[in-house]
mmCIF file of N, CA and C in Angstrom:
data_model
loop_
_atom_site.group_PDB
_atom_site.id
_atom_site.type_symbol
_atom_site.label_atom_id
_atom_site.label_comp_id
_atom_site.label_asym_id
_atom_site.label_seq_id
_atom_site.Cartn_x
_atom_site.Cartn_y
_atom_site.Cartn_z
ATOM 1 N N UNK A 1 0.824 -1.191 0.000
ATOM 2 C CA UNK A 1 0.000 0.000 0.000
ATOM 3 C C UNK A 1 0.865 1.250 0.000
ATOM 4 N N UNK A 2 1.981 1.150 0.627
ATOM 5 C CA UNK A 2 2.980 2.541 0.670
ATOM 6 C C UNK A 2 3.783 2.797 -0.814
ATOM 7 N N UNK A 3 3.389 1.728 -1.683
ATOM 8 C CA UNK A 3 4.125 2.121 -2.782
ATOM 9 C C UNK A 3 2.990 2.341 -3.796
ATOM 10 N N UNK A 4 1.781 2.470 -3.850
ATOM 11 C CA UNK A 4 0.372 2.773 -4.379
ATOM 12 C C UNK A 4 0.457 4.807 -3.619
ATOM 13 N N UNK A 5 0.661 4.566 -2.423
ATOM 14 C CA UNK A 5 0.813 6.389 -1.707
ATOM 15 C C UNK A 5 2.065 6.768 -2.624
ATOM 16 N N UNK A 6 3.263 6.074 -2.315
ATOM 17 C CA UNK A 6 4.399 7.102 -3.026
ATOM 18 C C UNK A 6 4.513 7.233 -4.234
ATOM 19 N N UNK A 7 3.426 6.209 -5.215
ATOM 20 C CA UNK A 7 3.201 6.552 -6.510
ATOM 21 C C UNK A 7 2.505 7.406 -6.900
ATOM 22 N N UNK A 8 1.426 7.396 -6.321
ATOM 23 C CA UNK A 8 0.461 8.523 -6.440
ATOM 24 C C UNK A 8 1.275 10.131 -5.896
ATOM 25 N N UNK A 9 2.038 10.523 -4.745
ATOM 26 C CA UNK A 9 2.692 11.547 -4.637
ATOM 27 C C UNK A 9 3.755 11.706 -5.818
ATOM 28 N N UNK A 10 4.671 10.772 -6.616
ATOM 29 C CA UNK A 10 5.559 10.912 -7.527
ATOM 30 C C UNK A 10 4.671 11.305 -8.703
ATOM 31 N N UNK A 11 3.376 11.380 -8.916
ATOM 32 C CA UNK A 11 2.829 11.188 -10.000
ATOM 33 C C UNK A 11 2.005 12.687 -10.105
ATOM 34 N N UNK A 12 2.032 13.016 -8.881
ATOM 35 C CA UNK A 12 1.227 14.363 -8.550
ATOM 36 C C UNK A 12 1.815 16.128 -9.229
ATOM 37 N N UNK A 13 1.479 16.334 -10.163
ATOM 38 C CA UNK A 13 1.605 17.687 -10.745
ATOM 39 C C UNK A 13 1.934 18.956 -10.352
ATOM 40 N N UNK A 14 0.942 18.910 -9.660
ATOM 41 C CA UNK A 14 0.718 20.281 -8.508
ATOM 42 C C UNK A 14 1.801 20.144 -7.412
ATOM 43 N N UNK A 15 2.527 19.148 -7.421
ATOM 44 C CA UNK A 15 3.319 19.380 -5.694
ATOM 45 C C UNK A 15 4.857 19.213 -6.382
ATOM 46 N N UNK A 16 4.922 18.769 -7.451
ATOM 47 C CA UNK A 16 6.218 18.869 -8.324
ATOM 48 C C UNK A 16 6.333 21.038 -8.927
ATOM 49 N N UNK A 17 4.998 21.352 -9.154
ATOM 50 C CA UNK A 17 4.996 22.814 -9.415
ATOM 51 C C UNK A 17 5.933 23.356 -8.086
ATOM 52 N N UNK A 18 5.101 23.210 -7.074
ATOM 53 C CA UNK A 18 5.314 23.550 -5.788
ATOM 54 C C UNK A 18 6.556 23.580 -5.553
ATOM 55 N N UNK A 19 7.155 22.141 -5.596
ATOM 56 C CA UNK A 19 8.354 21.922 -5.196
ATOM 57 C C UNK A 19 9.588 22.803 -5.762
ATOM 58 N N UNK A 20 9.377 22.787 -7.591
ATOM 59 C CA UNK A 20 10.203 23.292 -8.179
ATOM 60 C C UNK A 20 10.439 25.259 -7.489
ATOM 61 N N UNK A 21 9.543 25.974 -7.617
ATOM 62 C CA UNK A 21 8.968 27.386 -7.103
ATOM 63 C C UNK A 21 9.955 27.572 -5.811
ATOM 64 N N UNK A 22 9.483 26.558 -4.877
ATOM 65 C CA UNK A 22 9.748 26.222 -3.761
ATOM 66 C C UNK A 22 11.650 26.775 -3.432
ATOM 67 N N UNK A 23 12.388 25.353 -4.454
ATOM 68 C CA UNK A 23 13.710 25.302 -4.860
ATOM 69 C C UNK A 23 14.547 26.438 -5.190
ATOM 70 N N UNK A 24 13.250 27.142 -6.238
ATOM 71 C CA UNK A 24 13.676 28.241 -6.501
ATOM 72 C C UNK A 24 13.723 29.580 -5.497
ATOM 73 N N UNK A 25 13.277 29.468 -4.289
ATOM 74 C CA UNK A 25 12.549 30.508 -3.528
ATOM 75 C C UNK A 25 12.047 31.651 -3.999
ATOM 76 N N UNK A 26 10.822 31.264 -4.707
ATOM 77 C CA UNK A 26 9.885 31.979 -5.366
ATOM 78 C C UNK A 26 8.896 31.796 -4.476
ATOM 79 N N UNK A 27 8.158 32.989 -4.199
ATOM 80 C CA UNK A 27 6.236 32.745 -3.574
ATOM 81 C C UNK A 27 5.541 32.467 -5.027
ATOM 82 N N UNK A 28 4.057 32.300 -4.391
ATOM 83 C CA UNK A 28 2.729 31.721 -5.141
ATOM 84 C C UNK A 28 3.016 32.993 -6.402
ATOM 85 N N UNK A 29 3.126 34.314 -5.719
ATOM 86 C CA UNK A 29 3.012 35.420 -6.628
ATOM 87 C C UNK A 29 4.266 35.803 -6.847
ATOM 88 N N UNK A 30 5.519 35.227 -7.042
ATOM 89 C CA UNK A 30 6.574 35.258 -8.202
ATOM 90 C C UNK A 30 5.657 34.512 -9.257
ATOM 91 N N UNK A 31 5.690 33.312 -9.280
ATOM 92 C CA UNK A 31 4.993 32.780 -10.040
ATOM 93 C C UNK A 31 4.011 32.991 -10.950
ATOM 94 N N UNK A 32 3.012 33.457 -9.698
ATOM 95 C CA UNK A 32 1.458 34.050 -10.730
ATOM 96 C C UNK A 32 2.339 35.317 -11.675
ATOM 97 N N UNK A 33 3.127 36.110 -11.294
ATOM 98 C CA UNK A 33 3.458 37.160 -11.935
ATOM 99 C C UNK A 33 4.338 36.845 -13.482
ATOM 100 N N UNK A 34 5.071 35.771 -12.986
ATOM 101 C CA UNK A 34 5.450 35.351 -14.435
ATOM 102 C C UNK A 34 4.459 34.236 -15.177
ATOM 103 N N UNK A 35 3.795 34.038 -14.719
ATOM 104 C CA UNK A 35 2.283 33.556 -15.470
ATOM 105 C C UNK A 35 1.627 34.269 -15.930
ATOM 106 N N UNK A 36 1.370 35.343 -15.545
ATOM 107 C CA UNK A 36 0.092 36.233 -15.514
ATOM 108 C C UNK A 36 -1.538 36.045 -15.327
ATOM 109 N N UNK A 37 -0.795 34.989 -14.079
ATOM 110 C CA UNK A 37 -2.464 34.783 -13.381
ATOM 111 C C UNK A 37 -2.348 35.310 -12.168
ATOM 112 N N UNK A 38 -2.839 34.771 -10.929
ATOM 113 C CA UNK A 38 -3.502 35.390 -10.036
ATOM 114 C C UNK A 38 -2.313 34.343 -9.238
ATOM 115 N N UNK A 39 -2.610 34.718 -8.193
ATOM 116 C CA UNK A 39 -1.470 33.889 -6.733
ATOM 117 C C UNK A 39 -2.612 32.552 -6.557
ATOM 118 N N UNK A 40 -4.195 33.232 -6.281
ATOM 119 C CA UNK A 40 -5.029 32.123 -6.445
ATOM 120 C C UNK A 40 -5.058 30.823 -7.209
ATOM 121 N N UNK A 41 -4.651 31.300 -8.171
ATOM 122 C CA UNK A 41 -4.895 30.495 -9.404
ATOM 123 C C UNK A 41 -2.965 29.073 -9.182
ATOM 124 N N UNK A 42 -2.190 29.906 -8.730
ATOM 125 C CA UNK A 42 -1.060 29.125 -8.585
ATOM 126 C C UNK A 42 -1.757 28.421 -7.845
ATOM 127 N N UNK A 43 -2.207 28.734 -7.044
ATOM 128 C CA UNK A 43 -2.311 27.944 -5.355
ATOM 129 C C UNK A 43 -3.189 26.663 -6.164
ATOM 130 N N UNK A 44 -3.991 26.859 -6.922
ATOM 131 C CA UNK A 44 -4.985 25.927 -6.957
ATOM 132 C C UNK A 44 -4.273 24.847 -8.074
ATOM 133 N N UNK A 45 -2.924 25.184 -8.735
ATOM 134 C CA UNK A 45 -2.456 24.558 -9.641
ATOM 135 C C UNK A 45 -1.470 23.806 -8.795
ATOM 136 N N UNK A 46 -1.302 24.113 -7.932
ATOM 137 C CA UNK A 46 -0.467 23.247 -7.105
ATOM 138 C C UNK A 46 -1.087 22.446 -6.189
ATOM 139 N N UNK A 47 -2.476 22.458 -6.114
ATOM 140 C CA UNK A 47 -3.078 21.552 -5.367
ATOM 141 C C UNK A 47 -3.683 20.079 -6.851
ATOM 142 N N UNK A 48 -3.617 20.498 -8.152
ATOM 143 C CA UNK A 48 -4.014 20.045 -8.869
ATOM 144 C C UNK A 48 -2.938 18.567 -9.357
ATOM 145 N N UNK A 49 -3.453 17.482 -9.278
ATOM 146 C CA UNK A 49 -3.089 16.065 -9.806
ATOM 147 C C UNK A 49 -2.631 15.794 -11.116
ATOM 148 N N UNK A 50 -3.336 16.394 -11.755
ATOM 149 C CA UNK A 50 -3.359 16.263 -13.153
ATOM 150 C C UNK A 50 -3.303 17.657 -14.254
ATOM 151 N N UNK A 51 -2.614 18.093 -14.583
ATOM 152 C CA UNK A 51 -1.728 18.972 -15.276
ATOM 153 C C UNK A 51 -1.616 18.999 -16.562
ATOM 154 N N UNK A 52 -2.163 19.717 -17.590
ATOM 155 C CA UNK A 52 -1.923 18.718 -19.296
ATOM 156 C C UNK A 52 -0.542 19.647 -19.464
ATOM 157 N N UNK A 53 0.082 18.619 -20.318
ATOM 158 C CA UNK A 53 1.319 18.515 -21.041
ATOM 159 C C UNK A 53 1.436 20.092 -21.641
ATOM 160 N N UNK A 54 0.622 20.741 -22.313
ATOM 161 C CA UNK A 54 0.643 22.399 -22.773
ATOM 162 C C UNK A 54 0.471 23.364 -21.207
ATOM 163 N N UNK A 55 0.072 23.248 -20.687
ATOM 164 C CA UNK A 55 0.535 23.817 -19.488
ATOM 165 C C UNK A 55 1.471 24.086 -18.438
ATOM 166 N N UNK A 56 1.574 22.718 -18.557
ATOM 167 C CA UNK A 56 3.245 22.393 -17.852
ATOM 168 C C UNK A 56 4.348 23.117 -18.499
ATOM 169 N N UNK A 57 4.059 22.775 -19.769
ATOM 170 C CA UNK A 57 5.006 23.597 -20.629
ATOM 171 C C UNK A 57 5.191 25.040 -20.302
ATOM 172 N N UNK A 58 4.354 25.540 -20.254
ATOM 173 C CA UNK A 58 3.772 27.004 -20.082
ATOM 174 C C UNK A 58 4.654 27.235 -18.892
ATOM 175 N N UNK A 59 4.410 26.209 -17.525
ATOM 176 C CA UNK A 59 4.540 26.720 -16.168
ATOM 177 C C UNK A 59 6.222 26.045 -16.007
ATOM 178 N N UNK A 60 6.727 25.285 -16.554
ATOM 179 C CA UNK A 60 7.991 25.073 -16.920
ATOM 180 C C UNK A 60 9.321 25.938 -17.103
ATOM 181 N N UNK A 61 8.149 26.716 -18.458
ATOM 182 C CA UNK A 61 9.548 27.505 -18.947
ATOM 183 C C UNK A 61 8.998 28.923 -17.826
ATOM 184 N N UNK A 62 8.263 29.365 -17.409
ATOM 185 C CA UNK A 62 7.649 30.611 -16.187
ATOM 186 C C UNK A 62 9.032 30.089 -15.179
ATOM 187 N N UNK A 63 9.123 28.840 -14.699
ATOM 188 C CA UNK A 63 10.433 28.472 -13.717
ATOM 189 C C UNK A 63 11.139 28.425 -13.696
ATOM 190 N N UNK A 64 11.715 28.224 -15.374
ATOM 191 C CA UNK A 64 13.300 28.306 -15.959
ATOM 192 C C UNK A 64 14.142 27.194 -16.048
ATOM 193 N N UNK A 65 12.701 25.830 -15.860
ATOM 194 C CA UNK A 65 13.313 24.900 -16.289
ATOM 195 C C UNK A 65 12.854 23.976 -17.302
ATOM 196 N N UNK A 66 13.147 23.134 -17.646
ATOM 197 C CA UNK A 66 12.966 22.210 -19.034
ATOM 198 C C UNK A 66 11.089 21.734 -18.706
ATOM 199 N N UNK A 67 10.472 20.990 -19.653
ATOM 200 C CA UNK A 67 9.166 20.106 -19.576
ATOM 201 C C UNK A 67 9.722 19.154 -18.775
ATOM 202 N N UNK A 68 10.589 18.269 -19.592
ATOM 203 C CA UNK A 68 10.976 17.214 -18.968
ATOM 204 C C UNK A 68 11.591 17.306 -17.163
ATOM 205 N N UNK A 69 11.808 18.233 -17.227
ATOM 206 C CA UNK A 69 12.523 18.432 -15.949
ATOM 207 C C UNK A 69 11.604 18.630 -14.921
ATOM 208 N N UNK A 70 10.245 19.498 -14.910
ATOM 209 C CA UNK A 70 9.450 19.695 -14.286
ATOM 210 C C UNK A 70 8.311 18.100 -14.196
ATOM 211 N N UNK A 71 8.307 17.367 -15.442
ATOM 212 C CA UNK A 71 7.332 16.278 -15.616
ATOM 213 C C UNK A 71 7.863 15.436 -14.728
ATOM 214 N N UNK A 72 9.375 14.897 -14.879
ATOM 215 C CA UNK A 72 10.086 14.096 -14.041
ATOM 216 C C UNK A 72 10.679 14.151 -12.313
ATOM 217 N N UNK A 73 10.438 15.336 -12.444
ATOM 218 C CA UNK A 73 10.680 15.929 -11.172
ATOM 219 C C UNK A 73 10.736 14.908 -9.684
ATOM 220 N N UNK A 74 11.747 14.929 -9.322
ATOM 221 C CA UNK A 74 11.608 14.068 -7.892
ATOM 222 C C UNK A 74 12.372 14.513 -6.763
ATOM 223 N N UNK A 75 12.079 14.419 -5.606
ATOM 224 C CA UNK A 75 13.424 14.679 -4.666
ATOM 225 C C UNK A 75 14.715 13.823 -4.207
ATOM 226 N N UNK A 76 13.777 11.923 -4.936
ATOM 227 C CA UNK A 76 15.494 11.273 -4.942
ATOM 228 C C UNK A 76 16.062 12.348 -6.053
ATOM 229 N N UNK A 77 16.051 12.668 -7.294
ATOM 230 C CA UNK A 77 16.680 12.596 -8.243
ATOM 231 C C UNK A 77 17.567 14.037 -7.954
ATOM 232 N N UNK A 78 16.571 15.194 -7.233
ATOM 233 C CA UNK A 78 17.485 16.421 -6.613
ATOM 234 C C UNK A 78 18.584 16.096 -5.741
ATOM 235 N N UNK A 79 17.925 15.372 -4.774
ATOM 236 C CA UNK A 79 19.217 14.911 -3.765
ATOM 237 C C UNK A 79 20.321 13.924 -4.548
ATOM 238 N N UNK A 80 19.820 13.401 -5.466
ATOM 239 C CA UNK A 80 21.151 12.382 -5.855
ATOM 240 C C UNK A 80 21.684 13.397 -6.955
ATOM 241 N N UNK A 81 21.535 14.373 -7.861
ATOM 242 C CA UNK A 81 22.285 15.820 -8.290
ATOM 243 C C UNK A 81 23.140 16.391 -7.271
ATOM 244 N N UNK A 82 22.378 17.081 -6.702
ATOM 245 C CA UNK A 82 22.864 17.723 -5.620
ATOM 246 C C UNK A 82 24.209 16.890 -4.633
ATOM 247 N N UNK A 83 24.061 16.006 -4.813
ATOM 248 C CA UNK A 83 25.410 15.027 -3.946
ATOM 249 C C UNK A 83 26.458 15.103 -4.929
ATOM 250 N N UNK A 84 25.914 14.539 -6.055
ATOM 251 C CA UNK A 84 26.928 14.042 -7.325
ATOM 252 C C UNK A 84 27.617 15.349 -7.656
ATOM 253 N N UNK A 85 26.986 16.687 -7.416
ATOM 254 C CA UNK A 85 27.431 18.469 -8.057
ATOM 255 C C UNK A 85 28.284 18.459 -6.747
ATOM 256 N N UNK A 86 27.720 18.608 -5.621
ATOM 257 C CA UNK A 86 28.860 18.908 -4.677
ATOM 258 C C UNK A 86 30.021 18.190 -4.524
ATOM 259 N N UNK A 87 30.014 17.130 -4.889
ATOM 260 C CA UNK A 87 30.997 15.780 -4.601
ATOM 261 C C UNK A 87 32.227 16.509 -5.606
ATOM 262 N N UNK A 88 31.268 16.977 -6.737
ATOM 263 C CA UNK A 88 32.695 17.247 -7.995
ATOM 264 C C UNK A 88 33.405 18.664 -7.530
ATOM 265 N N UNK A 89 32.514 19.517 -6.541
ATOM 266 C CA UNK A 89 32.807 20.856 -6.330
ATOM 267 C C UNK A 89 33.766 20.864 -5.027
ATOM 268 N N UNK A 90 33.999 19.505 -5.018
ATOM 269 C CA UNK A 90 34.504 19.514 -3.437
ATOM 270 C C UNK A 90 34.323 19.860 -2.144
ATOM 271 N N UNK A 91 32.856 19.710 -2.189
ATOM 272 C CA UNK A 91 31.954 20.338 -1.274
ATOM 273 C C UNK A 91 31.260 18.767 -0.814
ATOM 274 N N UNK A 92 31.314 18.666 0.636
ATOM 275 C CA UNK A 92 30.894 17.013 1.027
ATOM 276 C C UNK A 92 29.334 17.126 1.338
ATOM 277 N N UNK A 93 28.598 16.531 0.763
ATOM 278 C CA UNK A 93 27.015 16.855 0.533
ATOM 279 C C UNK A 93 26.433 15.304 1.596
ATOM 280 N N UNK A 94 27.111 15.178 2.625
ATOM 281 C CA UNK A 94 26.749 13.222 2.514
ATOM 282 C C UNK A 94 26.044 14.007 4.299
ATOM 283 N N UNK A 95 26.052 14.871 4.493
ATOM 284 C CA UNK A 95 25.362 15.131 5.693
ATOM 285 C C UNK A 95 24.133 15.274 5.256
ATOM 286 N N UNK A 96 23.521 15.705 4.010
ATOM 287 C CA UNK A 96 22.365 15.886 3.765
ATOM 288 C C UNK A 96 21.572 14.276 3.650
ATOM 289 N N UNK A 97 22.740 13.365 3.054
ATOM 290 C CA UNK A 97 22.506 11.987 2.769
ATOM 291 C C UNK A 97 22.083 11.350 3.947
ATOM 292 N N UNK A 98 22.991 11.491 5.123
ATOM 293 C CA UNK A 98 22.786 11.285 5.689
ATOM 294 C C UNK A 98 21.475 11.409 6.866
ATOM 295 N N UNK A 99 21.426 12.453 7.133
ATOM 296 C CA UNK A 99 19.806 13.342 7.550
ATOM 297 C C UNK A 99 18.833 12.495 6.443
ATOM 298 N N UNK A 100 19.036 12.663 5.611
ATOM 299 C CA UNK A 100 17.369 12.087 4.721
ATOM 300 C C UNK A 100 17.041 10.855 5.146
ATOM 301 N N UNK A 101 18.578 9.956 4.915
ATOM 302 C CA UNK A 101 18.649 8.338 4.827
ATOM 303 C C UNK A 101 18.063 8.019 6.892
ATOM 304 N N UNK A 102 18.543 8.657 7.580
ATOM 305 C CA UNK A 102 17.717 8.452 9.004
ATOM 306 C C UNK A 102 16.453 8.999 9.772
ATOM 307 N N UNK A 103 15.646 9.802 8.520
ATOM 308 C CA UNK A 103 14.590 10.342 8.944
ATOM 309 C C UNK A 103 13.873 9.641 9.058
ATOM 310 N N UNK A 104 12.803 9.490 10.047
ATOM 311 C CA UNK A 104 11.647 8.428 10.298
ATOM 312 C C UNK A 104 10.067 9.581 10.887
ATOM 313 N N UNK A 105 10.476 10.881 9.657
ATOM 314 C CA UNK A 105 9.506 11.271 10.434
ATOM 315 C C UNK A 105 7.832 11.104 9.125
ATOM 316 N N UNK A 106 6.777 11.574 9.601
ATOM 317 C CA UNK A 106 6.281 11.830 8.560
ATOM 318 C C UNK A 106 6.572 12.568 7.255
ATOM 319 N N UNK A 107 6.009 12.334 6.049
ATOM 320 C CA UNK A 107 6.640 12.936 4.532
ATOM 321 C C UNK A 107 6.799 13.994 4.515
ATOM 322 N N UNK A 108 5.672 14.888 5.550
ATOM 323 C CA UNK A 108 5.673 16.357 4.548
ATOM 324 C C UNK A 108 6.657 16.773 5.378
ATOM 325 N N UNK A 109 7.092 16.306 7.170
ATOM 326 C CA UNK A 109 8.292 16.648 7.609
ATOM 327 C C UNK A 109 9.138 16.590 7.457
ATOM 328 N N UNK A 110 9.444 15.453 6.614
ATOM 329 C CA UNK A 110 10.854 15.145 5.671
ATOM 330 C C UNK A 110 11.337 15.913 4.796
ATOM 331 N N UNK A 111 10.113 16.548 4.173
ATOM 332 C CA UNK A 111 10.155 17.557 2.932
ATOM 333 C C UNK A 111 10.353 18.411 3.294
ATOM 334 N N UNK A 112 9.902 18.830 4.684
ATOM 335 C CA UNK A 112 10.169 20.223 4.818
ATOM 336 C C UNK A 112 12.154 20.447 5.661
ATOM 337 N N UNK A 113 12.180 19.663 6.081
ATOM 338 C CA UNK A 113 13.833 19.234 6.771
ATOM 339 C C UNK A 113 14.353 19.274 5.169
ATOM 340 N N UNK A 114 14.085 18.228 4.427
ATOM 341 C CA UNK A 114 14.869 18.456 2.881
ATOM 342 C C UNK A 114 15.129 19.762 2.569
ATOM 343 N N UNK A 115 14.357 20.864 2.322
ATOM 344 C CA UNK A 115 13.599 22.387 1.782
ATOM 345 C C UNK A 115 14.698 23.403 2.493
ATOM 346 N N UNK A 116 14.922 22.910 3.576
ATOM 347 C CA UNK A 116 15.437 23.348 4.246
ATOM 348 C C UNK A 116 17.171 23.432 4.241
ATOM 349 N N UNK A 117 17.533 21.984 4.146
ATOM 350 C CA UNK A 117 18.851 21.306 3.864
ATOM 351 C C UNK A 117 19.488 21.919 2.338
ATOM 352 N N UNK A 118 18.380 22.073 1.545
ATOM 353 C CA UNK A 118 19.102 22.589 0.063
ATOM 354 C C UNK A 118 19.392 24.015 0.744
ATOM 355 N N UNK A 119 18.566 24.612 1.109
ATOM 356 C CA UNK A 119 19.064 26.153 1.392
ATOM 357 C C UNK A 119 19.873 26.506 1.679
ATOM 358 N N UNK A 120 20.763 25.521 2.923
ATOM 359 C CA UNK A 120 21.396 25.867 3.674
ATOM 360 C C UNK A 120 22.473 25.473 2.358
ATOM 361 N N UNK A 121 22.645 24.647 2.128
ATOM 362 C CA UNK A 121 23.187 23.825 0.875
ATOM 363 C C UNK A 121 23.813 24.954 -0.219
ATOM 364 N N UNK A 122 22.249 25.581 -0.478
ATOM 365 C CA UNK A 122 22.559 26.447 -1.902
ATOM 366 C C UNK A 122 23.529 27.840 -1.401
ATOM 367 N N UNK A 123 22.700 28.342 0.107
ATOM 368 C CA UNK A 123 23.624 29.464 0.575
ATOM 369 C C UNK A 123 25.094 28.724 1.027
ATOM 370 N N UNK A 124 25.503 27.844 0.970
ATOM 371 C CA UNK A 124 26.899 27.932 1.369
ATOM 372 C C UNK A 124 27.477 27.389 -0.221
ATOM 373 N N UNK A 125 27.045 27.149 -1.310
ATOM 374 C CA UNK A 125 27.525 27.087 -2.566
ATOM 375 C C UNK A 125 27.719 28.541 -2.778
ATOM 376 N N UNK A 126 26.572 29.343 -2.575
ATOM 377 C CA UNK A 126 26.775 30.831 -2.986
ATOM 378 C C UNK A 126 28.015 31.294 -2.555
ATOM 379 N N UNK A 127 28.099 30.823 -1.266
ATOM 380 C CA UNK A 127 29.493 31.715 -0.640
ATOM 381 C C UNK A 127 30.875 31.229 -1.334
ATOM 382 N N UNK A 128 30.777 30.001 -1.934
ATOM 383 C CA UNK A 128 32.019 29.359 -2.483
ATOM 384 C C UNK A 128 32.373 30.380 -3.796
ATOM 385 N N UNK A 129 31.142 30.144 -4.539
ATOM 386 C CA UNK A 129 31.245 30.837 -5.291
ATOM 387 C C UNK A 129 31.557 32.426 -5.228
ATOM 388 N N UNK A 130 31.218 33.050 -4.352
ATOM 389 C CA UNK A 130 31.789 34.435 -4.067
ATOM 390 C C UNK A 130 33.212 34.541 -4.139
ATOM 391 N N UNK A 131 33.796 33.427 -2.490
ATOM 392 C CA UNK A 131 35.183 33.180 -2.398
ATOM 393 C C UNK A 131 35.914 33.396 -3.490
ATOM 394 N N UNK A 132 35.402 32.182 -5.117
ATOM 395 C CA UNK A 132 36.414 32.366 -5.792
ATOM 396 C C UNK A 132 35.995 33.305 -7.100
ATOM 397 N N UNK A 133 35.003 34.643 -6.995
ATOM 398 C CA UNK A 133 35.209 34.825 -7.676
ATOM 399 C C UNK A 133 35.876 36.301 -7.607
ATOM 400 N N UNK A 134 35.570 36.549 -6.103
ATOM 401 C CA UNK A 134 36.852 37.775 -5.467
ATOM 402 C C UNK A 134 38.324 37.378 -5.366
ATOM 403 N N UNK A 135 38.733 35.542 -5.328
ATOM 404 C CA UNK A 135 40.106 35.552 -5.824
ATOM 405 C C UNK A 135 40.912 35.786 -6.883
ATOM 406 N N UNK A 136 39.685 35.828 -7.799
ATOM 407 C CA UNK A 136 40.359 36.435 -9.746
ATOM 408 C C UNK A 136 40.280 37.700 -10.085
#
């Protein structure tokens, strides 16, 4: 039965929108604004299951990322990027691995500890990147 739930969440439209926005730290109304709908109207697209393929598209490239990227969307597949990018950057990403791989809490708490972990993640990439680009 838990793999009928985590199919149905991998399969879900609206929470892959979410997620991506999310990643990006964008609100409902970054979004609606590069849509040119309403914050309402995000909100309700992110509660939505089912998504057609010309829309996605639409709300894809609004995020700045590929169809495919938004259709496929997962958080193994971020976290296993995100390890494999830092690993090459010389940046040790296995605490995040670690934290995910021993969480036993409920999903959306996991998600939100994840949400959290990239941030901290992305702001200390930022700073690397500062480091070296005031050394040139």
């Amino acid at each position: 039965m838990s793999g009928i739930i985590a199919n149905k969440i991998s399969l879900h439209r609206g929470r892959k929108i979410e997620r991506v926005r999310k990643l990006r730290g964008w609100t409902q109304t970054d979004l609606a604004t590069k849509l040119g709908i309403s914050k309402q109207a995000v909100s309700k697209l992110e509660q939505s299951e089912n998504i057609g393929d010309e829309k996605l598209t639409e709300i894809a490239a609004a995020l700045g990322v590929t169809f495919e990227g938004l259709r496929d969307f997962s958080e193994e597949k971020v976290l296993y990027n995100t390890n494999n990018f830092y690993e090459n950057c010389g940046v040790s990403a296995s605490n995040i691995v670690a934290n995910v791989e021993n969480i036993q809490n409920p999903l959306k708490e996991t998600i939100e500890m994840f949400e959290r972990q990239l941030e901290a993640t992305r702001r200390d990439l930022l700073e690397i990147v500062k480091q070296n680009i005031t050394k040139k």
